[in-house]
Coordinates of C-alpha atoms in Angstrom, one line a residue:
L1 CA -58.4 5.8 -26.8
E2 CA -54.9 5.5 -28.3
V3 CA -54.9 1.9 -30.6
H4 CA -52.0 0.5 -32.3
A5 CA -52.3 -1.5 -35.5
Q6 CA -49.8 -3.4 -37.2
L7 CA -50.2 -1.7 -40.8
L8 CA -50.4 -5.0 -44.1
T9 CA -46.9 -4.0 -45.9
H10 CA -45.0 -6.9 -47.4
S11 CA -41.6 -5.8 -45.0
K12 CA -40.8 -3.5 -42.4
M13 CA -40.7 -0.2 -41.6
Y14 CA -37.4 0.8 -42.5
C15 CA -35.7 -2.3 -44.2
A16 CA -36.7 -5.3 -46.1
C17 CA -37.2 -7.7 -44.3
D18 CA -40.2 -9.8 -44.1
A19 CA -43.5 -8.5 -42.5
D20 CA -45.0 -11.8 -42.4
I21 CA -44.3 -12.7 -38.9
A22 CA -46.5 -14.0 -37.2
Y23 CA -45.4 -17.9 -37.0
A24 CA -42.8 -17.3 -38.1
P25 CA -39.1 -18.7 -35.9
P26 CA -37.9 -16.7 -33.5
N27 CA -35.3 -14.2 -35.0
S28 CA -35.6 -15.5 -38.3
H29 CA -37.0 -11.9 -40.2
V30 CA -33.9 -9.3 -39.3
C31 CA -31.4 -7.7 -39.5
P32 CA -28.9 -4.5 -39.0
V33 CA -30.8 -2.1 -39.7
C34 CA -34.5 -3.5 -37.4
M35 CA -31.8 -4.4 -35.3
G36 CA -30.3 -1.2 -34.4
M37 CA -26.7 -1.6 -35.2
P38 CA -24.5 1.3 -35.7
G39 CA -24.2 2.6 -39.3
T40 CA -27.5 0.9 -40.4
L41 CA -29.6 3.9 -42.7
P42 CA -33.7 3.5 -42.4
V43 CA -35.1 3.8 -45.2
I44 CA -39.6 4.9 -45.0
N45 CA -41.2 2.2 -46.4
A46 CA -44.3 4.2 -48.5
E47 CA -46.7 1.3 -48.8
A48 CA -47.0 2.0 -45.3
V49 CA -47.3 5.8 -45.2
N50 CA -50.2 5.1 -47.8
K51 CA -52.3 3.1 -46.3
T52 CA -52.3 5.8 -42.5
L53 CA -53.4 8.6 -44.9
L54 CA -56.0 6.3 -46.4
T55 CA -57.3 5.2 -42.6
G56 CA -56.9 9.2 -41.9
L57 CA -60.0 9.8 -44.7
T58 CA -61.3 7.3 -43.5
L59 CA -62.0 8.5 -40.7
N60 CA -62.2 11.8 -41.3
C61 CA -59.2 13.6 -40.5
T62 CA -57.6 16.3 -42.6
I63 CA -54.2 15.7 -43.8
P64 CA -51.9 18.1 -43.4
P65 CA -50.0 19.3 -46.2
L66 CA -46.2 20.1 -43.8
S67 CA -45.8 16.6 -42.2
K68 CA -42.6 14.5 -40.7
F69 CA -40.9 11.6 -38.2
D70 CA -39.5 12.3 -35.1
R71 CA -37.1 9.8 -32.5
K72 CA -38.8 9.1 -29.2
N73 CA -36.2 7.8 -26.4
Y74 CA -37.1 4.4 -24.3
P75 CA -35.6 2.9 -22.4
Y76 CA -37.3 -0.6 -22.8
P77 CA -35.9 -4.0 -23.3
D78 CA -37.7 -5.1 -25.9
L79 CA -36.1 -1.8 -27.5
M80 CA -32.7 -2.7 -29.3
K81 CA -31.9 0.5 -29.9
G82 CA -33.1 2.8 -27.3
Y83 CA -35.5 5.3 -30.0
H84 CA -37.5 4.5 -32.1
I85 CA -38.9 6.6 -35.4
S86 CA -42.1 8.3 -34.4
Q87 CA -44.2 10.9 -34.5
Y88 CA -45.0 13.7 -32.4
D89 CA -46.3 17.1 -33.0
L90 CA -47.0 16.7 -37.4
P91 CA -48.6 13.2 -37.9
F92 CA -49.9 12.4 -40.6
C93 CA -53.3 12.6 -40.5
E94 CA -55.4 14.6 -37.4
N95 CA -58.9 16.3 -36.4
G96 CA -61.1 13.7 -37.5
Y97 CA -64.2 11.8 -36.0
L98 CA -65.2 8.2 -36.3
D99 CA -69.1 7.8 -35.5
V100 CA -70.7 5.0 -34.0
E101 CA -74.2 3.0 -33.8
E102 CA -75.4 1.5 -30.5
T103 CA -78.0 -1.8 -30.9
D104 CA -80.6 -3.5 -29.8
T105 CA -80.5 -7.2 -29.9
R106 CA -83.0 -6.6 -33.1
G107 CA -79.9 -4.6 -34.4
N108 CA -81.4 -1.7 -34.7
V109 CA -79.6 1.4 -34.5
T110 CA -81.1 2.6 -30.6
R111 CA -78.3 5.9 -30.9
T112 CA -75.3 7.2 -32.6
F113 CA -72.8 9.5 -30.8
R114 CA -69.3 10.9 -32.0
V115 CA -66.1 9.9 -30.6
G116 CA -62.7 12.7 -32.5
I117 CA -59.6 11.0 -33.3
I118 CA -57.0 13.9 -32.4
R119 CA -54.4 12.0 -34.5
V120 CA -53.3 9.3 -36.7
H121 CA -48.7 8.5 -37.3
L122 CA -47.2 5.9 -38.0
E123 CA -44.1 4.9 -36.2
E124 CA -42.3 1.0 -35.9
D125 CA -43.1 -1.4 -32.7
T126 CA -40.7 -3.2 -30.8
A127 CA -39.6 -6.7 -30.7
R128 CA -41.0 -8.9 -28.2
L129 CA -40.7 -10.2 -24.6
M130 CA -41.9 -13.8 -24.4
H131 CA -41.0 -14.1 -20.2
R132 CA -41.0 -18.0 -18.8
T133 CA -40.2 -19.7 -15.5
A134 CA -37.5 -22.7 -14.6
P135 CA -37.8 -25.7 -14.0
D136 CA -36.4 -24.5 -10.8
G137 CA -39.0 -21.7 -10.5
T138 CA -36.2 -19.1 -11.8
P139 CA -37.9 -16.3 -13.9
Y140 CA -36.6 -15.0 -16.9
S141 CA -37.4 -13.2 -20.1
L142 CA -36.0 -14.6 -23.8
M143 CA -36.7 -11.7 -27.0
D144 CA -37.3 -12.5 -30.3
A145 CA -36.3 -9.7 -32.6
N146 CA -39.1 -10.7 -36.0
R147 CA -41.6 -7.6 -34.5
A148 CA -39.3 -4.7 -34.1
G149 CA -39.9 -2.5 -37.2
L150 CA -43.0 -3.6 -37.8
P151 CA -45.1 -0.4 -39.3
L152 CA -47.4 0.0 -36.8
M153 CA -49.9 3.0 -37.0
E154 CA -51.4 4.6 -33.5
I155 CA -55.0 6.0 -34.0
V156 CA -55.7 8.2 -30.9
S157 CA -59.2 8.8 -29.7
A158 CA -60.7 12.4 -27.8
P159 CA -62.3 11.7 -24.2
D160 CA -65.3 11.1 -26.0
I161 CA -65.9 7.9 -24.8
T162 CA -67.8 7.6 -20.9
S163 CA -68.7 3.9 -20.8
P164 CA -66.7 0.4 -20.7
E165 CA -69.5 -0.4 -23.2
E166 CA -68.8 3.0 -25.0
A167 CA -65.1 2.0 -26.0
E168 CA -66.1 -1.5 -26.7
L169 CA -67.9 -0.2 -30.1
Y170 CA -65.4 2.1 -30.8
L171 CA -62.5 -0.4 -31.1
Q172 CA -64.3 -3.1 -32.6
K173 CA -66.7 -0.9 -34.9
L174 CA -62.8 1.0 -35.3
R175 CA -61.0 -3.3 -36.5
H176 CA -64.0 -3.7 -38.6
L177 CA -63.4 -0.5 -40.7
L178 CA -59.2 -1.5 -40.6
R179 CA -59.5 -4.4 -42.0
W180 CA -62.7 -3.6 -44.4
I181 CA -60.2 -1.1 -46.2
G182 CA -57.1 -3.4 -46.3
V183 CA -54.7 -1.5 -44.2
S184 CA -54.4 -3.8 -41.2
T185 CA -55.7 -7.8 -40.2
G186 CA -56.9 -6.4 -37.1
N187 CA -55.4 -10.0 -35.3
M188 CA -55.5 -9.3 -31.8
E189 CA -54.2 -13.0 -31.0
E190 CA -50.7 -11.6 -33.1
G191 CA -50.8 -8.5 -31.8
A192 CA -52.1 -6.6 -34.8
F193 CA -54.5 -4.9 -32.7
R194 CA -53.9 -3.0 -29.4
C195 CA -55.1 -0.2 -27.1
D196 CA -54.0 1.3 -24.4
A197 CA -57.2 3.7 -22.2
N198 CA -56.1 6.2 -20.4
V199 CA -58.3 6.6 -17.8
S200 CA -59.5 9.6 -15.7
V201 CA -62.2 9.0 -13.3
R202 CA -64.7 11.1 -11.4
P203 CA -68.2 11.9 -9.3
E204 CA -71.5 11.4 -11.2
G205 CA -72.9 14.5 -11.8
Y206 CA -69.2 16.1 -12.0
A207 CA -67.6 17.9 -15.0
E208 CA -63.9 18.4 -14.1
Y209 CA -61.9 15.1 -15.3
G210 CA -59.7 14.3 -12.4
T211 CA -56.8 11.9 -12.6
K212 CA -55.3 10.3 -15.8
V213 CA -54.7 6.6 -15.1
E214 CA -53.1 5.2 -18.2
I215 CA -54.9 1.2 -18.2
K216 CA -52.6 -0.6 -20.9
N217 CA -54.4 -3.8 -22.3
M218 CA -57.5 -3.0 -21.7
N219 CA -59.5 -5.7 -21.3
S220 CA -62.3 -4.5 -23.4
V221 CA -59.8 -5.2 -27.4
R222 CA -59.8 -9.1 -25.7
S223 CA -63.6 -9.6 -25.1
M224 CA -63.9 -8.1 -28.7

């Protein structure tokens, strides 16, 4: 599972724009930096780095002595720069785990399973597309750039989850932890906690993985 959690900071990842954009008017929290204007210079948000490291420690990760940012190019219509600043081979946190409890109807723990955490890295969010339909039936899209440049933490789990039920329990506990340590609101209706699933389907009894398929915004996240 690839979980994206918006970090709870006062400003955006690489500029001084107010990060409290949940109910702000469209395109009201923007500047030349997060709009990707030519000649702008990003400056790293230290609080976002600290909260990513805190998350890594909470998830029993190793904090490497060296880390760096990378530029990833994507042709997305909601990514004005055509790239975003993220991390690739040297993330802030790696090789962790989260123990998840399964309970019965009375709340008694029936078993515990461990989900490995491959990496926790820091990047910036994209803008937001809003798809609409005109009165004559013509579809069109609007873009709100308020979300562009928000500090976004990505938590990538190992392929240790074997059912939708385990995935839901893992996501519930992970969201609870992020809110408890104060690094994210976890408000899914605001897009502060999102998940993509990489699913490998295989016949029962087979040990080898099948073809991996990525599922965007899996329903188990919405159902929590």
